[in-house]
Coordinates of C-alpha atoms and ligand atoms in Angstrom, one line a residue:
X1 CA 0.0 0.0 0.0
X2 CA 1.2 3.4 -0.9
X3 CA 0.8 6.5 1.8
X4 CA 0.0 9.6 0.4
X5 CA 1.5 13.0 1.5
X6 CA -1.5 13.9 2.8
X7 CA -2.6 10.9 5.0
X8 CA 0.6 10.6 6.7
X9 CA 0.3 13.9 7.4
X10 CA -2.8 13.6 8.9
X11 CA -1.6 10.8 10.8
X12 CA 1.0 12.5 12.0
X13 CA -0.6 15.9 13.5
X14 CA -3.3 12.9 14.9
X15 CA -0.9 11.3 16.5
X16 CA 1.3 14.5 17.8
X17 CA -2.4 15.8 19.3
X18 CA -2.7 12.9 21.1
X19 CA 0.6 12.5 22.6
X20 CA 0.0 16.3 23.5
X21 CA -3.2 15.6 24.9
X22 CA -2.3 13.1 26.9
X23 CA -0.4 15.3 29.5
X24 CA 2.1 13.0 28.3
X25 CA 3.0 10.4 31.1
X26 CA 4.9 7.4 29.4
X27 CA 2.3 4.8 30.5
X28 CA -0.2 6.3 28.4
X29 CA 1.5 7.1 25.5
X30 CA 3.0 3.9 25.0
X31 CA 0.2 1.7 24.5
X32 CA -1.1 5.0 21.9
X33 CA 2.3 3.8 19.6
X34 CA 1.3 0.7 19.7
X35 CA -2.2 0.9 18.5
X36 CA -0.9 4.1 15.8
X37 CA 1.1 1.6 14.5
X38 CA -1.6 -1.1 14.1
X39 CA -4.1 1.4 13.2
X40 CA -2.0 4.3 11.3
X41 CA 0.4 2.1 9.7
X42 CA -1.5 -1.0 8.7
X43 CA 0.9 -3.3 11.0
X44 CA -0.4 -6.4 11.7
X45 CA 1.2 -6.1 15.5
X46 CA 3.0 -4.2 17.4
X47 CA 4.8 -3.8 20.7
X48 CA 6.4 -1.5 22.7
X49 CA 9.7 -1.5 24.8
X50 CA 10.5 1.1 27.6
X51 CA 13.9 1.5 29.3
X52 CA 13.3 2.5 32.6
X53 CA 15.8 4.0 34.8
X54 CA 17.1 1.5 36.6
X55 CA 18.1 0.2 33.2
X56 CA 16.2 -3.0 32.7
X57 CA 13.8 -2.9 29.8
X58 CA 10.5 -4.4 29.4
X59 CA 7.8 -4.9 26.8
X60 CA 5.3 -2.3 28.1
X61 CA 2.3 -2.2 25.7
X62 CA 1.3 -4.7 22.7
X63 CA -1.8 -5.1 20.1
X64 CA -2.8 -8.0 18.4
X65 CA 0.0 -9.4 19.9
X66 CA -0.4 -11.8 22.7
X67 CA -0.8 -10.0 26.0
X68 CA 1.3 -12.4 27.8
X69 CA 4.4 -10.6 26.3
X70 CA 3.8 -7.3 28.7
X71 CA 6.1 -7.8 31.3
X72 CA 8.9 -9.5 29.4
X73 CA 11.9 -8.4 30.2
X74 CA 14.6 -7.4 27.2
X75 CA 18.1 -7.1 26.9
X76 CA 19.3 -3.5 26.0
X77 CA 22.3 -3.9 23.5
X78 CA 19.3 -6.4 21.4
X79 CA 17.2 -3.4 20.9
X80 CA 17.9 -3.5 17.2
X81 CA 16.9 -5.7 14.7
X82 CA 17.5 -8.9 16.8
X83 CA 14.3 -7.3 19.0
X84 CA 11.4 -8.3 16.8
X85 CA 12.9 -11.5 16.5
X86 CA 13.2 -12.2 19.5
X87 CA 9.9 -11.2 20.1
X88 CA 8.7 -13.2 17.2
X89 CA 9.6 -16.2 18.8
X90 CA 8.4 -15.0 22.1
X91 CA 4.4 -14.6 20.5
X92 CA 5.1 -18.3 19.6
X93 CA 2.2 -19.4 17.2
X94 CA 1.2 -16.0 16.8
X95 CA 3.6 -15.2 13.5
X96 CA 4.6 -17.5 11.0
X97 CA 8.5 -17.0 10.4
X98 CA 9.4 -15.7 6.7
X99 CA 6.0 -14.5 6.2
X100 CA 6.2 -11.7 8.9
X101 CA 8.8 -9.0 8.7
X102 CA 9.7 -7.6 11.9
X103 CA 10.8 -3.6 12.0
X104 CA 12.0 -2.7 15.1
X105 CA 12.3 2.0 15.7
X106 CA 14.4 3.0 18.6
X107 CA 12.8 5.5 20.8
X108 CA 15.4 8.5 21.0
X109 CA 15.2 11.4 22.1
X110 CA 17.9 13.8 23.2
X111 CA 20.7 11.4 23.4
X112 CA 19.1 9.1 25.6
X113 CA 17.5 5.6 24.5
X114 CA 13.9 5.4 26.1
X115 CA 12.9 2.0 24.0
X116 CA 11.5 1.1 20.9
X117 CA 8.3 0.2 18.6
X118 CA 8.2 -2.9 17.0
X119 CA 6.2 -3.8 14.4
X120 CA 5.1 -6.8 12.7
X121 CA 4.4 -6.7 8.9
X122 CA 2.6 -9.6 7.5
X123 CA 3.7 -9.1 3.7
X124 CA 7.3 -7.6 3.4
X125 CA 6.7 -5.9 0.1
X126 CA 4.0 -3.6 2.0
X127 CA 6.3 -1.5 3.2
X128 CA 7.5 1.7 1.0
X129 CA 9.9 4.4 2.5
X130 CA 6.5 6.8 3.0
X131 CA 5.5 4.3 5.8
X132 CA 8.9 3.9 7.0
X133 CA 9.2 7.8 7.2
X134 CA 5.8 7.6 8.8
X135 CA 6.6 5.2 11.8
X136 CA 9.9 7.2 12.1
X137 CA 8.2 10.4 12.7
X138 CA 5.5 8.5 15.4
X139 CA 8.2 7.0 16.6
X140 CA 10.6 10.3 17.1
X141 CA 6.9 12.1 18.6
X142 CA 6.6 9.5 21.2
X143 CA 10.5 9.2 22.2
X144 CA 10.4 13.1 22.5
X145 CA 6.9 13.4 24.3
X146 CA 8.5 10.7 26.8
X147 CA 12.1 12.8 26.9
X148 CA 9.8 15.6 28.0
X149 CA 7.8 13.5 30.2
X150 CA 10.7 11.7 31.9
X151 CA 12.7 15.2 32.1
X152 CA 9.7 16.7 34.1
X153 CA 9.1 13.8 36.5
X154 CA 13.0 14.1 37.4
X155 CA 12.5 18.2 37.9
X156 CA 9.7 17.4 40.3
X157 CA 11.6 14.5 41.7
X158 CA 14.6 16.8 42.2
X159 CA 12.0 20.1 43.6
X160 CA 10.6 17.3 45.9
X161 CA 13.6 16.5 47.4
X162 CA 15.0 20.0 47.5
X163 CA 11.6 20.8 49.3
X164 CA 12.6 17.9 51.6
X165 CA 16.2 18.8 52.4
X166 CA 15.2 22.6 53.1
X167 CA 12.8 20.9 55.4
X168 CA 15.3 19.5 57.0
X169 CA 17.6 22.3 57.0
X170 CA 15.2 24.8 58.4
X171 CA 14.6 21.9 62.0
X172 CA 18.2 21.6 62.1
X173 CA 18.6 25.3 62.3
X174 CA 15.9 25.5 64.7
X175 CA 17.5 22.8 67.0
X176 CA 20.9 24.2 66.8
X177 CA 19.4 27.7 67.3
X178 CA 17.2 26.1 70.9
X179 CA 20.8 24.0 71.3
X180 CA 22.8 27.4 72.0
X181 CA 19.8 28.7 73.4
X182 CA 19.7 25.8 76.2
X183 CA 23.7 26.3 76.1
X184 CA 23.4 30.3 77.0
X185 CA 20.7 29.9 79.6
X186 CA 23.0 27.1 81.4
X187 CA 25.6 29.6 81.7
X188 CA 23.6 32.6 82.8
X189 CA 21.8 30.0 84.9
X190 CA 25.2 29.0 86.7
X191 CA 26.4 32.4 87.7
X192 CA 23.0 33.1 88.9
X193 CA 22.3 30.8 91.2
X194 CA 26.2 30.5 92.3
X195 CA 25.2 33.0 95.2
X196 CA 22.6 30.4 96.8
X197 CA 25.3 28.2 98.4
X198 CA 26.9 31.2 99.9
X199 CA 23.3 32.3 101.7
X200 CA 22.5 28.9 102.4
X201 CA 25.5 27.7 104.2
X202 CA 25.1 31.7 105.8
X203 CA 21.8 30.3 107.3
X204 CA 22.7 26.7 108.3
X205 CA 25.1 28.8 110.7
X206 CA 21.7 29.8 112.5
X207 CA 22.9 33.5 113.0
X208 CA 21.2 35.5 116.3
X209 CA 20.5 38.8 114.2
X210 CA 17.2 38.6 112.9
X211 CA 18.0 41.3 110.1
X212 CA 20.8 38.8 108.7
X213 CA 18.4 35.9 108.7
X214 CA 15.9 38.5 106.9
X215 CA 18.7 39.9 104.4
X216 CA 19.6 36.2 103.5
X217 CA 15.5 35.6 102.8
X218 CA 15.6 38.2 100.8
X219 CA 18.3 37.8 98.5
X220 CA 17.6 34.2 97.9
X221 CA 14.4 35.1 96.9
X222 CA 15.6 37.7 94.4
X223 CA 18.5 34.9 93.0
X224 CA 15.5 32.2 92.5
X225 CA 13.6 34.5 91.3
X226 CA 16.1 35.8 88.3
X227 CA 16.6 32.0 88.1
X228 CA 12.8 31.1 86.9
X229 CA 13.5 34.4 84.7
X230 CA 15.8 32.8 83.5
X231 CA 15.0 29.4 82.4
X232 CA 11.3 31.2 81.3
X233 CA 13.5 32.6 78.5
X234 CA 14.1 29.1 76.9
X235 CA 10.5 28.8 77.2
X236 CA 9.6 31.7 75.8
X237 CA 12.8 30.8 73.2
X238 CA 10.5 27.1 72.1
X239 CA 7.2 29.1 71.8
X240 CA 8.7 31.9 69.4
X241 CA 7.0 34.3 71.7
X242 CA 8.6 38.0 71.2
X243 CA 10.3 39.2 74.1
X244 CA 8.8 40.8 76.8
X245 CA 10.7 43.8 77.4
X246 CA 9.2 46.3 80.1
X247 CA 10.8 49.9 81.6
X248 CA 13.7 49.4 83.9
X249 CA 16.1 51.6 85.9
X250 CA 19.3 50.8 85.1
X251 CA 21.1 51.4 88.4
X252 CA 18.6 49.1 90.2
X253 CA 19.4 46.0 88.1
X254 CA 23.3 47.3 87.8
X255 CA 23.3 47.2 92.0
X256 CA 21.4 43.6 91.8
X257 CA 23.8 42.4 89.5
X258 CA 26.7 43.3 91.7
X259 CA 25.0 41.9 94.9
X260 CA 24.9 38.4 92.8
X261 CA 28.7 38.6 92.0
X262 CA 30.2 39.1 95.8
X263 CA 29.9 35.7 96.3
X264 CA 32.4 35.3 93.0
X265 CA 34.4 38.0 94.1
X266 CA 34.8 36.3 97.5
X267 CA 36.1 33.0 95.8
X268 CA 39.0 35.1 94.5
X269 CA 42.2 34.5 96.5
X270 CA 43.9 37.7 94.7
X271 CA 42.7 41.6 96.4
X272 CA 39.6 42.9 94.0
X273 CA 38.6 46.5 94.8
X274 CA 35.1 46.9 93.3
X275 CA 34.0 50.5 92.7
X276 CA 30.7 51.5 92.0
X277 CA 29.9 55.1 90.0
X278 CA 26.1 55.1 89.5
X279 CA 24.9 58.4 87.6
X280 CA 21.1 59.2 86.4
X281 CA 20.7 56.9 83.2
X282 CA 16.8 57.3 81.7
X283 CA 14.0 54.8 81.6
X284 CA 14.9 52.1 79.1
X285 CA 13.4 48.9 77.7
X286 CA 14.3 45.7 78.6
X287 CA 14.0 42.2 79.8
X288 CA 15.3 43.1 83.4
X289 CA 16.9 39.7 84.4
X290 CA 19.0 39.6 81.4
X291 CA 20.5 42.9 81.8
X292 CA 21.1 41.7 85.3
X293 CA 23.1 38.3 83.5
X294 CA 24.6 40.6 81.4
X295 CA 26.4 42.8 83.7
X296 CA 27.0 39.8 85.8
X297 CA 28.9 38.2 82.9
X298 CA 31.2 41.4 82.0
X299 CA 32.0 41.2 85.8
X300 CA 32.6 37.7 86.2
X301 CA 35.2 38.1 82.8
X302 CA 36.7 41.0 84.6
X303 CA 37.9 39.0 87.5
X304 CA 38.6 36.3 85.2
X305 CA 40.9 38.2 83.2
X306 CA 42.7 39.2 86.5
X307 CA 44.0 35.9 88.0
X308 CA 46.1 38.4 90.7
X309 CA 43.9 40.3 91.5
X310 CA 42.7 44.2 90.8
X311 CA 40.2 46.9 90.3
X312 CA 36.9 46.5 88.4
X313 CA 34.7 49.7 88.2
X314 CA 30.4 49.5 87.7
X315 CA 29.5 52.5 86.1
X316 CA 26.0 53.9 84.5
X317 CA 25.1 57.3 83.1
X318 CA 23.0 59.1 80.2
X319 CA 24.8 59.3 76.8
X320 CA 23.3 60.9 73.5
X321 CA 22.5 58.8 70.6
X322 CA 24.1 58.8 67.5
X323 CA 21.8 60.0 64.6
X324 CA 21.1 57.1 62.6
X325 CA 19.9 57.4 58.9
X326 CA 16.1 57.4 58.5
X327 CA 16.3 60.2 62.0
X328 CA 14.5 63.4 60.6
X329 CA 16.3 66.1 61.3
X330 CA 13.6 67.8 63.9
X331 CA 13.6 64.5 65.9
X332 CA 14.7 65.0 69.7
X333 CA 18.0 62.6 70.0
X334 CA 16.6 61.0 72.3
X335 CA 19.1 59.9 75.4
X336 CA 20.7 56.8 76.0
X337 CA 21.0 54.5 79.4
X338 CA 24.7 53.1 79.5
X339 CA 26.4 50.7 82.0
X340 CA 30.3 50.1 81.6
X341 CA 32.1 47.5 83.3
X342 CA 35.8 48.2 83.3
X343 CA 38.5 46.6 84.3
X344 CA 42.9 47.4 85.2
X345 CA 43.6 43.4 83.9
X346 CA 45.7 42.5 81.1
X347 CA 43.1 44.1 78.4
X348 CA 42.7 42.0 74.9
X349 CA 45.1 41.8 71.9
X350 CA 44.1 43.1 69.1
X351 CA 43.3 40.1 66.8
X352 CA 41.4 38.5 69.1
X353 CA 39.6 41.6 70.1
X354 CA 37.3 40.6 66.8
X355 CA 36.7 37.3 67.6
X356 CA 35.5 37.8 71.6
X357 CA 31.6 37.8 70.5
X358 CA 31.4 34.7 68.6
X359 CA 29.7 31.6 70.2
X360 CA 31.8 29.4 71.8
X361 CA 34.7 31.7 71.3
X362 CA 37.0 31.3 74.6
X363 CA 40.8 31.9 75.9
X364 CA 40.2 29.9 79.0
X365 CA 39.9 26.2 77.2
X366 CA 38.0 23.9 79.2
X367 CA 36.9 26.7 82.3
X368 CA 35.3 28.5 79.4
X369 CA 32.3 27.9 76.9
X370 CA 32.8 31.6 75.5
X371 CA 28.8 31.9 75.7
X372 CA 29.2 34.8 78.0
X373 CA 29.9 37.8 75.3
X374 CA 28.0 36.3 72.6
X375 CA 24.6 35.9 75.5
X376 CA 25.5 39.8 76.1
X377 CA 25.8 40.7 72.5
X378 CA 22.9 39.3 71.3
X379 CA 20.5 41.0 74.2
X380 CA 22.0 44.3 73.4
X381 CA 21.1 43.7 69.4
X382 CA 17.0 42.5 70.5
X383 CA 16.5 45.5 72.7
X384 CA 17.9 48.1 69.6
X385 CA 21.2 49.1 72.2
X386 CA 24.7 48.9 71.2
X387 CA 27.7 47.4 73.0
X388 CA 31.5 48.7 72.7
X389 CA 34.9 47.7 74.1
X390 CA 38.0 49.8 74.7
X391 CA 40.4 47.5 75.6
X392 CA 44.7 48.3 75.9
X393 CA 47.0 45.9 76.5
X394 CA 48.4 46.2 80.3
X395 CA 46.0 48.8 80.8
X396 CA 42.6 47.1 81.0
X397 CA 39.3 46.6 79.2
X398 CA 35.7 48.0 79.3
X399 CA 32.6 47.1 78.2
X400 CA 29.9 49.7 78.1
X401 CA 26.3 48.9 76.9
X402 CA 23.8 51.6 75.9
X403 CA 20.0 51.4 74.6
X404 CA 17.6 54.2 73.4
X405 CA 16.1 56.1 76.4
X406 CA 12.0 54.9 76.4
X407 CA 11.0 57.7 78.5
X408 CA 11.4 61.2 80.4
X409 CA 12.2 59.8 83.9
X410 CA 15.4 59.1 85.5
X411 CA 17.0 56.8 88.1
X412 CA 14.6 56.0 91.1
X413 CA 18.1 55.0 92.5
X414 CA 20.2 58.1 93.9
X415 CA 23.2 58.3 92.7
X416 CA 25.7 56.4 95.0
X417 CA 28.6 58.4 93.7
X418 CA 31.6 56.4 93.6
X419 CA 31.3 53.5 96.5
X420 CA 34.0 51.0 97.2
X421 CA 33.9 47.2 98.1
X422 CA 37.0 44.8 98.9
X423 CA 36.6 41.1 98.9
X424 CA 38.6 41.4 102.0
X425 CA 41.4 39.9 100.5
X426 CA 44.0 42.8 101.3
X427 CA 45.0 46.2 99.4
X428 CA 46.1 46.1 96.2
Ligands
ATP1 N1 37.5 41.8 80.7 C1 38.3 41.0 79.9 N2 39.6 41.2 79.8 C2 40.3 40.4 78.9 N3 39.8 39.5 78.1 C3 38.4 39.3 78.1 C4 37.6 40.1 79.0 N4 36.3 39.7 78.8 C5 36.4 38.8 77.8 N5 37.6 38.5 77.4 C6 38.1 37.6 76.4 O1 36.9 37.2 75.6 C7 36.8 35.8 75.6 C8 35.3 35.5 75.4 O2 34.6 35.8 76.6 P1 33.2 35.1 77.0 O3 32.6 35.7 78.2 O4 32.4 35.1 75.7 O5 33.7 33.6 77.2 P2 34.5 33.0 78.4 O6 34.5 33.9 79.5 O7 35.8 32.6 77.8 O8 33.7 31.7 78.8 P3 32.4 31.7 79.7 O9 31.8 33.1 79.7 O10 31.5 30.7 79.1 O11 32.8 31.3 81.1 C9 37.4 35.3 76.8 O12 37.8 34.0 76.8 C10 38.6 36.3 77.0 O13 39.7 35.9 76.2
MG2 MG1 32.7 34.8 80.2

């Protein structure tokens, strides 16, 4: 039979609508080449072989061939003209050898092999090159239809898993985030409750002055209360709930924190002179128990740095802010709150003077988790304030912290001026 133009024409834009309309997955388009081929190309059989991915190969579809070839598994390097023979003798019965031509089509598209249509012609002579061309065009619409298919199914394979892995990314980052989370509340947690076994074995001493007894109470109370504080920040840390920052005096918390470090002081076997400047810093906002952790931790680091012994000063005041861009020009600069811890130790070299905020960042090996600076830092960042050193070697180090005033209103504290405390371990 000879094809004209026109009819395998047709054919063809029927066939390349329905591999188009078929949204295209292989399963379905398979079986459609087998039956175009039957149907289209007067065949009197044909079956189709896919190549999956693993690499095996199967017959996939068939018409008026047996059925009990889908399923059979082929060897790749026989896709070729050993195929239909091969298949031939698989449909035992079905074809008469001699009288049936076999035509096997690779299925190519892009480079890669995806199968192939065979095709069982009764009479050899049948077939003129405008069939051939035919079943080569179907053949080259379904191999590029799968291509497409195939290359989809592996972009949303590969966006599935890429969904998956930033999944998995985004809980590790939130376990590592609660992990130095758990790590800084440990740390503020041990310096603030380090003062209970002082007060305690105070007490187990059964003193006769009812005011000790009473002072004791109270400052235990105040310790397990900044304790709960806290370990409610880890809480509030799980629950994403925002901070809850509220108007504190600064020379309040600055004198609590100093009350929770005489107990560290008094561990020291070196003279530490603590002095005490308190000036009028305004209202600011914060979350009071970790300014008071804060503090603590720049004073604990100051004895630290100063194995023998010397002087640490405490010092708070009103600064004015910096104009920052975005400030209109008619603003009020509004004030700051500051507290400085300064120290006469060793101070810090320069190239580790850059380094002293990361996590886990430390001088003192094991006695150290370097958790204290980076705990400070971070506070200062949530509550808008700004931290700076001045450090000189052999000179000493300070550390003042400032945030934006919140309010008109100053220091319900009066000014102490400068006050000294020994830990009673001699003169300097
Ligand atoms: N006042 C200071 N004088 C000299 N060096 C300091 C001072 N404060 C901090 N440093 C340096 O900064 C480093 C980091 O301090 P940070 O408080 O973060 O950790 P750490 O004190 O080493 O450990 P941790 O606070 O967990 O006990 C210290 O190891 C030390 O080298
Ligand atoms: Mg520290």
């Amino acid at each position: 039979m000879s094809l004209s133009s026109e009819k395998a024409l047709e054919i063809l834009s029927r066939f390349s609508r329905l591999v188009s309309a078929t949204g295209a997955p292989e399963n379905e388009m398979l079986p459609l080449l087998a039956n175009a081929a039957v149907d289209l190309l007067d065949a009197g059989g044909a079956a189709v072989v896919e190549v999956l991915e693993s690499g095996a190969a199967r017959v996939v579809a068939v018409r008026d061939v047996p059925e009990a070839l889908v399923g059979l598994a082929v060897e790749l390097d026989t896709i070729g003209p050993e195929l239909g023979e091969r298949l031939m003798r698989a449909a035992a019965g079905r074809f008469v050898p001699g009288d049936t031509l076999p035509l096997t089509v690779p299925l190519v598209s892009g480079g890669d092999l995806f199968g192939a249509l065979v095709m069982f012609f009764e009479h050899a002579t049948q077939l003129d090159t405008d069939q051939l061309r035919l079943a080569q065009g179907l053949v080259d619409l379904a191999a590029t239809g799968i291509g497409q298919a195939v290359r989809n199914a592996r972009l949303s394979r590969t966006l599935t898993e890429l969904q998956a892995s930033r999944e998995v990314l985004a809980r590790t980052e939130k376990l590592r985030a609660l992990g130095q989370m758990a790590a800084g509340v440990s740390h503020d947690l041990k310096n603030v409750l380090s003062p209970l076994f002082l007060l305690v074995q105070l007490l187990k001493r059964k003193p006769k002055d009812p005011a000790i007894i009473e002072t004791a109470a109270l400052q235990i109370e105040q310790v397990v209360r900044r304790g709960v504080q806290t370990v409610e920040r880890l809480r509030a840390f799980s629950r994403q709930a925002p901070e809850e920052t509220q108007p504190a005096d600064l020379n309040l918390l600055v004198v609590e924190a100093i009350d929770l470090s005489r107990p560290r002081l008094l561990r020291v076997g070196a003279p530490i002179d603590l002095h005490v400047a308190l000036g009028e810093p305004p209202t600011v906002a914060l979350q009071p128990s970790e300014l008071v952790t804060s503090v603590l931790n720049l004073i604990v680091n100051a004895v630290e740095a100063m194995p023998d012994g010397g002087k640490i000063t405490v010092r708070t005041g009103v600064g004015e802010r910096t104009a920052q861009a975005g400030d209109s020009d008619d603003d009020d600069l509004a004030p700051t709150g500051w507290v400085a811890v300064e120290d006469d130790g060793p101070g810090i070299p320069p190239e580790l003077e850059r380094r002293i905020f990361e996590p886990f960042f430390t001088t003192k090996g094991d006695e150290g988790t370097g958790l204290g600076l980076a705990l400070v830092y971070a506070f200062v960042q949530r509550h808008g304030g700004a931290i700076q050193v001045d450090t000189e070697l052999a000179r000493g180090t300070r550390f003042t912290l400032s945030f934006p005033a919140v309010r008109h209103g100053t220091s319900s504290v009066r000014p102490l001026g400068l006050q000294e405390w020994t830990n009673g371990r001699g003169k300097l």
